[in-house]
Coordinates of N, CA and C in Angstrom, one line a residue:
X1 N 35.5 54.9 128.8 CA 35.1 53.5 128.9 C 34.0 53.4 129.9
X2 N 32.8 53.0 129.5 CA 31.5 52.8 130.4 C 31.5 51.7 131.1
X3 N 31.0 51.9 132.4 CA 30.9 50.4 133.2 C 30.2 49.4 132.7
X4 N 29.3 49.6 131.7 CA 28.4 48.5 131.1 C 29.3 47.7 129.9
X5 N 30.3 48.5 129.7 CA 31.0 47.8 128.4 C 32.3 47.1 128.8
X6 N 32.5 46.9 130.3 CA 33.7 46.2 130.7 C 33.9 44.8 130.5
X7 N 32.8 44.2 130.3 CA 32.8 42.8 130.1 C 33.2 42.5 128.7
X8 N 32.9 43.5 127.8 CA 33.2 43.3 126.3 C 34.5 43.7 126.0
X9 N 35.2 44.2 126.9 CA 36.7 44.7 126.5 C 37.7 43.6 127.1
X10 N 37.1 42.7 127.8 CA 38.4 41.5 128.4 C 38.8 40.7 127.1
X11 N 40.1 40.5 127.1 CA 40.6 39.6 126.1 C 41.5 38.7 127.0
X12 N 41.7 37.2 126.2 CA 42.4 36.3 126.8 C 43.7 36.1 126.1
X13 N 44.6 35.9 126.7 CA 45.9 35.7 126.0 C 46.3 34.3 126.1
X14 N 46.4 33.4 124.9 CA 46.5 32.0 125.0 C 47.9 31.6 124.7
X15 N 48.8 32.6 124.7 CA 50.2 32.1 124.7 C 50.9 31.5 126.0
X16 N 51.6 30.6 125.9 CA 52.3 30.1 127.1 C 53.6 31.1 127.2
X17 N 53.4 31.9 128.1 CA 54.7 32.7 128.3 C 55.6 32.2 129.5
X18 N 55.5 31.1 129.9 CA 56.5 30.5 130.9 C 57.7 30.1 130.4
X19 N 58.7 30.3 131.1 CA 60.2 29.8 130.8 C 60.4 28.5 131.3
X20 N 61.1 27.7 131.0 CA 61.5 26.4 131.5 C 62.7 26.8 132.7
X21 N 62.7 26.0 133.6 CA 63.9 26.2 134.5 C 65.1 26.0 133.9
X22 N 65.9 27.1 133.7 CA 67.1 27.1 132.8 C 68.2 26.8 133.8
X23 N 68.3 27.4 135.0 CA 69.6 27.3 135.8 C 70.6 28.3 135.2
X24 N 71.7 28.1 135.6 CA 72.8 28.9 135.0 C 72.8 30.4 135.8
X25 N 73.7 31.3 135.0 CA 74.1 32.4 135.6 C 74.8 33.3 134.7
X26 N 75.0 34.7 134.8 CA 75.5 35.8 134.1 C 74.7 35.8 132.8
X27 N 73.4 36.1 133.1 CA 72.4 36.1 132.1 C 72.7 37.5 131.3
X28 N 72.5 37.5 129.9 CA 72.5 38.8 129.0 C 71.5 38.5 127.9
X29 N 70.7 39.4 127.6 CA 69.9 39.3 126.6 C 70.1 40.2 125.5
X30 N 69.8 39.8 124.1 CA 69.9 40.5 123.0 C 69.1 40.2 121.8
X31 N 68.1 41.3 121.5 CA 67.2 41.0 120.3 C 66.3 39.7 120.6
X32 N 65.9 39.5 121.9 CA 65.1 38.4 122.4 C 65.7 37.2 122.6
X33 N 67.0 37.0 122.3 CA 67.7 35.8 122.6 C 68.3 36.0 124.1
X34 N 68.2 34.9 124.8 CA 68.8 34.8 126.2 C 70.0 34.1 126.0
X35 N 71.1 34.7 126.5 CA 72.5 33.9 126.6 C 72.9 33.8 128.1
X36 N 73.3 32.6 128.4 CA 73.6 32.6 129.8 C 74.7 31.2 130.1
X37 N 75.1 30.9 131.2 CA 76.1 29.7 131.1 C 75.7 28.9 132.1
X38 N 75.8 27.5 131.8 CA 75.8 26.3 132.9 C 77.1 25.5 132.8
X39 N 77.5 25.2 133.9 CA 78.8 24.6 134.0 C 79.8 25.0 132.9
X40 N 80.0 26.1 132.8 CA 80.9 26.8 131.9 C 80.6 26.4 130.3
X41 N 79.4 26.0 130.0 CA 79.0 25.9 128.7 C 78.1 27.2 128.3
X42 N 78.2 27.7 127.2 CA 77.2 28.7 126.8 C 75.9 28.1 126.3
X43 N 74.7 28.8 126.9 CA 73.5 28.4 126.2 C 72.8 29.6 125.8
X44 N 71.9 29.4 124.6 CA 71.1 30.4 124.0 C 69.8 29.9 124.1
X45 N 68.8 30.7 124.7 CA 67.5 30.2 124.7 C 66.6 31.4 123.7
X46 N 65.8 30.9 122.9 CA 64.9 31.8 122.2 C 63.6 31.5 122.6
X47 N 63.0 32.5 123.4 CA 61.6 32.3 124.0 C 60.6 32.1 123.0
X48 N 60.7 32.9 122.1 CA 59.5 32.7 121.0 C 59.2 31.3 120.4
X49 N 60.5 30.6 120.2 CA 60.3 29.2 119.6 C 60.5 28.1 120.8
X50 N 60.8 28.7 122.0 CA 61.1 27.7 123.1 C 62.3 26.9 122.7
X51 N 63.3 27.1 122.0 CA 64.3 26.2 121.8 C 65.5 26.7 122.5
X52 N 66.2 25.7 122.9 CA 67.6 26.0 123.8 C 68.7 25.3 122.9
X53 N 69.9 26.1 122.8 CA 71.0 25.6 122.1 C 72.1 25.7 123.0
X54 N 72.7 24.5 123.4 CA 73.7 24.2 124.3 C 75.1 24.3 123.3
X55 N 76.0 25.2 123.6 CA 77.2 25.1 122.6 C 78.3 24.1 123.3
X56 N 79.1 23.6 122.4 CA 80.1 22.7 123.0 C 81.0 23.5 123.8
X57 N 81.8 22.7 124.9 CA 82.7 23.4 125.8 C 83.7 23.9 125.1
X58 N 84.5 24.8 125.6 CA 86.0 25.4 125.1 C 87.0 24.7 125.6
X59 N 88.0 24.5 124.6 CA 89.1 23.6 125.2 C 90.2 24.8 125.3
X60 N 90.0 25.4 126.6 CA 91.0 26.4 127.1 C 92.5 26.0 127.1
X61 N 93.5 27.0 126.7 CA 94.8 26.7 126.9 C 95.4 26.9 128.0
X62 N 94.9 27.9 128.8 CA 95.4 28.3 130.1 C 94.9 27.3 131.1
X63 N 95.8 26.9 132.3 CA 95.4 25.9 133.3 C 95.5 26.7 134.4
X64 N 94.5 26.3 135.3 CA 94.3 26.8 136.7 C 95.1 26.1 137.6
X65 N 95.9 26.9 138.3 CA 96.9 26.5 139.3 C 96.2 26.5 140.7
X66 N 96.9 25.9 141.8 CA 96.5 26.2 143.0 C 96.4 27.5 143.3
X67 N 95.4 28.0 144.3 CA 95.3 29.4 144.6 C 94.7 30.3 143.5
X68 N 94.5 29.8 142.4 CA 93.7 30.6 141.2 C 92.3 30.4 141.1
X69 N 91.6 31.5 140.6 CA 90.3 31.4 140.2 C 90.0 31.4 138.7
X70 N 89.0 30.6 138.2 CA 88.7 30.4 136.8 C 87.4 31.2 136.6
X71 N 87.2 32.3 135.7 CA 86.0 32.9 135.5 C 85.7 32.9 134.0
X72 N 84.5 32.5 133.6 CA 84.1 32.3 132.3 C 82.8 33.1 131.9
X73 N 82.9 34.1 131.0 CA 81.7 35.0 130.9 C 81.5 34.9 129.2
X74 N 80.2 34.9 128.9 CA 79.6 34.7 127.7 C 78.8 36.0 127.3
X75 N 78.9 36.5 126.1 CA 78.1 37.6 125.6 C 77.6 37.3 124.2
X76 N 76.3 37.8 123.9 CA 75.8 37.4 122.5 C 75.8 38.9 121.8
X77 N 76.1 38.7 120.6 CA 76.1 39.9 119.8 C 75.6 39.5 118.3
X78 N 75.6 40.6 117.5 CA 74.9 40.3 116.2 C 75.6 41.0 115.0
X79 N 76.1 40.4 113.9 CA 76.8 40.9 112.6 C 75.8 41.5 112.1
X80 N 75.4 42.7 111.8 CA 74.3 43.1 110.9 C 74.4 43.0 109.5
X81 N 75.7 43.0 108.9 CA 76.2 42.8 107.6 C 75.8 41.2 107.1
X82 N 76.5 40.5 107.9 CA 76.2 39.0 107.5 C 75.0 38.4 108.1
X83 N 74.3 39.3 108.9 CA 73.0 38.9 109.7 C 73.3 37.5 110.5
X84 N 74.5 37.6 111.3 CA 74.9 36.4 112.0 C 75.0 36.6 113.5
X85 N 74.5 35.7 114.3 CA 74.6 35.9 115.8 C 76.0 35.3 116.2
X86 N 76.6 35.9 117.2 CA 77.8 35.3 117.5 C 78.0 35.3 119.0
X87 N 78.5 34.4 119.8 CA 78.9 34.4 121.0 C 80.2 34.6 121.3
X88 N 80.5 35.7 122.1 CA 81.9 36.0 122.3 C 82.1 35.4 123.9
X89 N 83.4 34.9 124.2 CA 83.6 34.3 125.5 C 84.9 34.9 125.9
X90 N 85.0 35.3 127.2 CA 86.4 35.6 127.9 C 86.4 34.7 129.1
X91 N 87.8 34.0 129.2 CA 88.1 33.1 130.2 C 89.2 33.7 130.8
X92 N 89.0 34.0 132.2 CA 90.0 34.8 132.9 C 90.6 33.8 134.1
X93 N 91.8 33.7 134.4 CA 92.6 33.1 135.3 C 93.3 34.0 136.3
X94 N 93.0 34.0 137.5 CA 93.8 35.0 138.6 C 93.7 34.6 139.8
X95 N 94.6 35.3 140.6 CA 94.6 35.0 142.1 C 93.4 35.7 142.7
X96 N 93.1 35.5 143.8 CA 92.0 36.1 144.4 C 92.0 37.6 144.3
X97 N 93.3 38.2 144.4 CA 93.5 39.7 144.5 C 93.7 40.2 143.1
X98 N 93.3 39.4 142.0 CA 93.5 39.9 140.8 C 95.2 40.1 140.3
X99 N 95.8 39.4 140.7 CA 97.3 39.4 140.4 C 97.5 38.2 139.4
X100 N 98.5 38.4 138.6 CA 98.9 37.4 137.5 C 97.5 37.0 136.6
X101 N 96.9 37.9 136.1 CA 95.8 37.7 135.3 C 96.2 37.2 133.9
X102 N 95.4 36.1 133.7 CA 95.7 35.6 132.2 C 94.2 35.1 131.7
X103 N 94.1 35.7 130.4 CA 93.0 35.5 129.8 C 93.0 35.0 128.4
X104 N 91.9 34.3 127.8 CA 91.7 33.8 126.6 C 90.3 34.5 126.0
X105 N 90.2 34.4 124.8 CA 89.0 35.1 124.2 C 88.5 34.2 123.0
X106 N 87.2 33.8 122.9 CA 86.8 33.0 122.0 C 85.6 33.4 121.3
X107 N 85.3 33.1 120.1 CA 84.3 33.6 119.3 C 83.4 32.3 118.6
X108 N 82.1 32.3 118.7 CA 81.4 31.0 117.9 C 80.3 31.7 117.3
X109 N 80.2 31.5 115.9 CA 79.2 32.0 115.1 C 78.0 31.1 115.0
X110 N 77.0 31.5 115.4 CA 75.8 30.4 115.5 C 75.3 30.2 114.1
X111 N 75.8 29.0 113.7 CA 75.4 28.5 112.3 C 75.7 26.9 112.2
X112 N 75.3 26.1 111.3 CA 75.4 24.9 111.0 C 77.0 24.5 111.1
X113 N 77.3 23.7 112.1 CA 78.7 23.0 112.0 C 79.5 24.1 112.8
X114 N 79.2 25.1 113.4 CA 80.0 26.1 114.0 C 80.8 25.7 115.2
X115 N 82.0 26.0 115.4 CA 82.7 25.8 116.3 C 83.4 27.0 116.9
X116 N 84.1 27.0 118.1 CA 84.9 27.9 118.9 C 86.1 28.2 118.2
X117 N 86.4 29.6 117.9 CA 87.6 30.1 117.2 C 88.2 30.9 118.3
X118 N 89.6 31.0 118.5 CA 90.3 31.8 119.2 C 90.6 33.1 118.7
X119 N 90.3 34.0 119.4 CA 90.5 35.4 119.1 C 91.9 36.1 119.6
X120 N 92.6 36.2 118.7 CA 93.9 36.7 118.9 C 94.1 38.1 119.3
X121 N 94.6 38.5 120.4 CA 94.8 39.9 120.8 C 95.9 40.1 121.5
X122 N 96.7 41.2 121.2 CA 98.0 41.6 121.5 C 98.0 42.7 122.7
X123 N 96.9 42.7 123.3 CA 96.8 43.7 124.4 C 96.7 42.9 125.9
X124 N 96.5 43.7 126.9 CA 96.7 43.2 128.1 C 95.6 42.0 128.4
X125 N 96.1 41.2 129.3 CA 95.1 40.1 129.7 C 94.1 40.9 130.8
X126 N 92.9 40.4 131.0 CA 91.9 41.1 131.8 C 90.9 40.2 132.3
X127 N 90.2 40.6 133.5 CA 89.3 39.7 134.1 C 88.1 40.6 133.9
X128 N 87.0 40.1 133.2 CA 85.7 40.7 133.3 C 85.0 41.0 134.6
X129 N 84.5 42.2 134.9 CA 83.7 42.5 136.1 C 82.2 42.1 135.7
X130 N 81.4 41.7 136.9 CA 79.9 41.3 136.8 C 79.2 42.6 136.3
X131 N 79.4 43.8 136.6 CA 78.6 45.0 136.3 C 79.2 45.5 135.2
X132 N 78.6 46.3 134.6 CA 79.0 47.3 133.5 C 79.3 46.5 132.2
X133 N 78.3 45.9 131.5 CA 78.4 45.6 130.2 C 77.2 46.0 129.4
X134 N 77.6 46.2 127.9 CA 76.5 46.8 127.2 C 76.8 46.2 125.8
X135 N 75.6 45.9 125.2 CA 75.6 45.5 123.7 C 75.0 46.6 122.7
X136 N 75.8 47.1 122.0 CA 75.1 48.2 121.0 C 75.4 47.8 119.6
X137 N 74.2 47.3 119.1 CA 74.6 47.0 117.5 C 75.5 45.7 117.7
X138 N 76.5 45.8 116.8 CA 77.6 44.8 116.7 C 78.8 45.0 117.5
X139 N 78.6 45.7 118.7 CA 79.7 46.0 119.5 C 79.4 45.6 120.9
X140 N 80.2 44.8 121.6 CA 80.0 44.2 122.9 C 81.0 45.0 123.8
X141 N 80.6 45.7 124.9 CA 81.7 46.3 125.8 C 81.3 45.8 127.1
X142 N 82.4 45.7 127.9 CA 82.3 45.5 129.5 C 83.5 45.9 130.3
X143 N 83.2 46.2 131.3 CA 84.2 46.7 132.3 C 85.1 45.4 132.8
X144 N 86.4 45.5 132.9 CA 87.4 44.6 133.4 C 88.3 45.1 134.2
X145 N 89.1 44.3 134.9 CA 90.2 44.6 135.7 C 91.5 44.2 134.8
X146 N 92.4 45.2 134.6 CA 93.7 44.6 134.2 C 94.8 44.1 135.1
X147 N 94.6 44.6 136.5 CA 95.3 44.2 137.6 C 94.4 44.8 138.8
X148 N 94.8 44.7 140.0 CA 94.0 45.1 141.4 C 93.6 46.6 141.1
X149 N 94.5 47.4 140.6 CA 94.3 48.8 140.4 C 94.1 49.5 139.3
X150 N 93.8 48.7 138.0 CA 93.6 49.2 136.8 C 92.3 48.6 136.3
X151 N 91.4 49.5 136.0 CA 90.0 49.1 135.3 C 90.2 49.6 133.8
X152 N 89.4 48.8 132.9 CA 89.5 49.2 131.7 C 88.0 48.8 131.0
X153 N 87.7 49.4 129.7 CA 86.4 49.0 129.1 C 87.0 48.3 127.9
X154 N 86.6 47.0 127.8 CA 87.0 46.0 126.8 C 85.8 46.3 125.7
X155 N 86.2 46.2 124.4 CA 85.3 46.3 123.1 C 85.7 45.3 122.3
X156 N 84.6 44.6 122.0 CA 84.6 43.5 121.0 C 83.7 43.6 119.8
X157 N 84.2 43.9 118.6 CA 83.7 44.3 117.3 C 83.1 42.7 116.9
X158 N 81.9 42.7 116.8 CA 81.3 41.1 116.4 C 81.7 41.1 115.0
X159 N 81.5 42.0 114.1 CA 81.7 41.9 112.8 C 83.2 41.4 112.5
X160 N 84.2 42.3 112.8 CA 85.6 42.1 112.7 C 86.4 41.1 113.6
X161 N 85.6 40.8 114.7 CA 86.2 39.8 115.6 C 87.4 40.5 116.2
X162 N 87.4 41.9 116.3 CA 88.7 42.4 117.1 C 88.2 42.9 118.3
X163 N 89.3 42.7 119.3 CA 89.3 43.1 120.5 C 90.0 44.5 121.1
X164 N 89.7 45.4 121.7 CA 90.3 46.6 121.9 C 90.1 46.9 123.5
X165 N 90.9 47.4 124.1 CA 91.0 47.5 125.4 C 91.4 49.0 125.7
X166 N 90.3 49.6 126.6 CA 90.6 51.2 126.9 C 90.9 51.2 128.3
X167 N 92.2 51.6 128.7 CA 92.5 51.6 130.1 C 91.6 53.0 130.6
X168 N 91.1 53.0 131.9 CA 90.5 54.0 132.4 C 91.3 54.6 133.6
X169 N 91.5 55.9 133.6 CA 92.1 56.6 134.8 C 91.5 56.2 136.1
X170 N 92.3 56.0 137.1 CA 92.0 55.5 138.4 C 90.6 56.2 138.9
X171 N 90.5 57.6 138.7 CA 89.5 58.4 139.3 C 88.2 57.9 138.6
X172 N 88.3 57.7 137.3 CA 87.1 57.2 136.7 C 86.9 55.6 136.7
X173 N 87.9 55.0 137.1 CA 87.7 53.5 137.1 C 87.2 53.2 138.8
X174 N 87.0 54.1 139.4 CA 86.7 53.9 140.7 C 85.3 53.2 140.8
X175 N 85.1 52.1 141.7 CA 83.8 51.2 141.6 C 82.7 52.1 141.7
X176 N 82.6 53.2 142.4 CA 81.2 53.9 142.8 C 81.0 54.8 141.6
X177 N 81.6 54.8 140.5 CA 81.5 55.6 139.4 C 80.5 54.9 138.4
X178 N 79.5 55.6 138.0 CA 78.5 55.0 137.0 C 79.0 54.3 135.8
X179 N 78.8 53.1 135.9 CA 79.2 52.0 134.6 C 78.9 52.8 133.3
X180 N 77.5 53.3 133.4 CA 77.2 53.8 131.9 C 78.0 55.0 131.4
X181 N 78.4 55.8 132.4 CA 79.4 57.1 132.2 C 80.6 56.6 131.5
X182 N 81.2 55.4 132.2 CA 82.4 55.0 131.7 C 82.4 54.4 130.5
X183 N 81.2 53.4 130.0 CA 81.1 53.0 128.8 C 80.7 54.0 127.7
X184 N 80.2 55.1 128.1 CA 79.8 56.2 127.2 C 81.2 57.0 126.8
X185 N 82.2 57.1 127.9 CA 83.4 57.8 127.6 C 84.1 56.7 126.6
X186 N 84.2 55.5 126.7 CA 84.9 54.6 125.9 C 84.2 54.7 124.5
X187 N 82.9 54.9 124.3 CA 82.4 54.9 123.1 C 82.9 56.3 122.3
X188 N 83.0 57.2 123.1 CA 83.6 58.6 122.4 C 85.0 58.4 122.1
X189 N 85.8 57.6 122.9 CA 87.3 57.4 122.5 C 87.3 56.7 121.3
X190 N 86.6 55.7 121.3 CA 86.7 54.7 120.3 C 86.2 55.3 118.7
X191 N 85.0 56.3 118.8 CA 84.5 56.9 117.8 C 85.5 58.0 117.2
X192 N 86.3 58.4 118.2 CA 87.2 59.5 118.0 C 88.4 58.9 117.4
X193 N 88.6 57.7 117.6 CA 90.2 57.0 117.0 C 89.8 56.6 115.6
X194 N 88.6 56.4 115.2 CA 88.4 55.8 113.7 C 88.4 56.8 112.8

């Protein structure tokens, strides 16, 4: 490019690329949609249309007792067969040292008249960790604690709405180990079981 043509190569972007002050936390993004929570409500923001959808609150069955903490995490996923976006939620209650963990799991299909539906699981209760989450197609995976000493990878299949827990040996479940490596090992285990 010559120095004389610099003025002719300029262009102007006339799109408004700003985002409103959304607030909230535990942000995750999937296919351009932003999922986050504000005061325990899930919010979905579409930057291309600038539309914000706030989902109704979940009526949780477990009750926080004195000395316990409540933690709510939301994840967005997509069912490619029915071309439907779904929000998966884990609500965990535990003591400060992750003893006596109780958890519930809910799913919301984003559609007209949608509502929260409880996901029934027969496995261990768990508390999701902040780090170590991945969304790969129609499967949501995240790291969790089953108790103070036991880590696991939790896998939620968006299409079947099934929850699976893969306990991790203590050596691999150590906090200093790469979360990607652990999630990758869970993928191998899951694919090997099918």
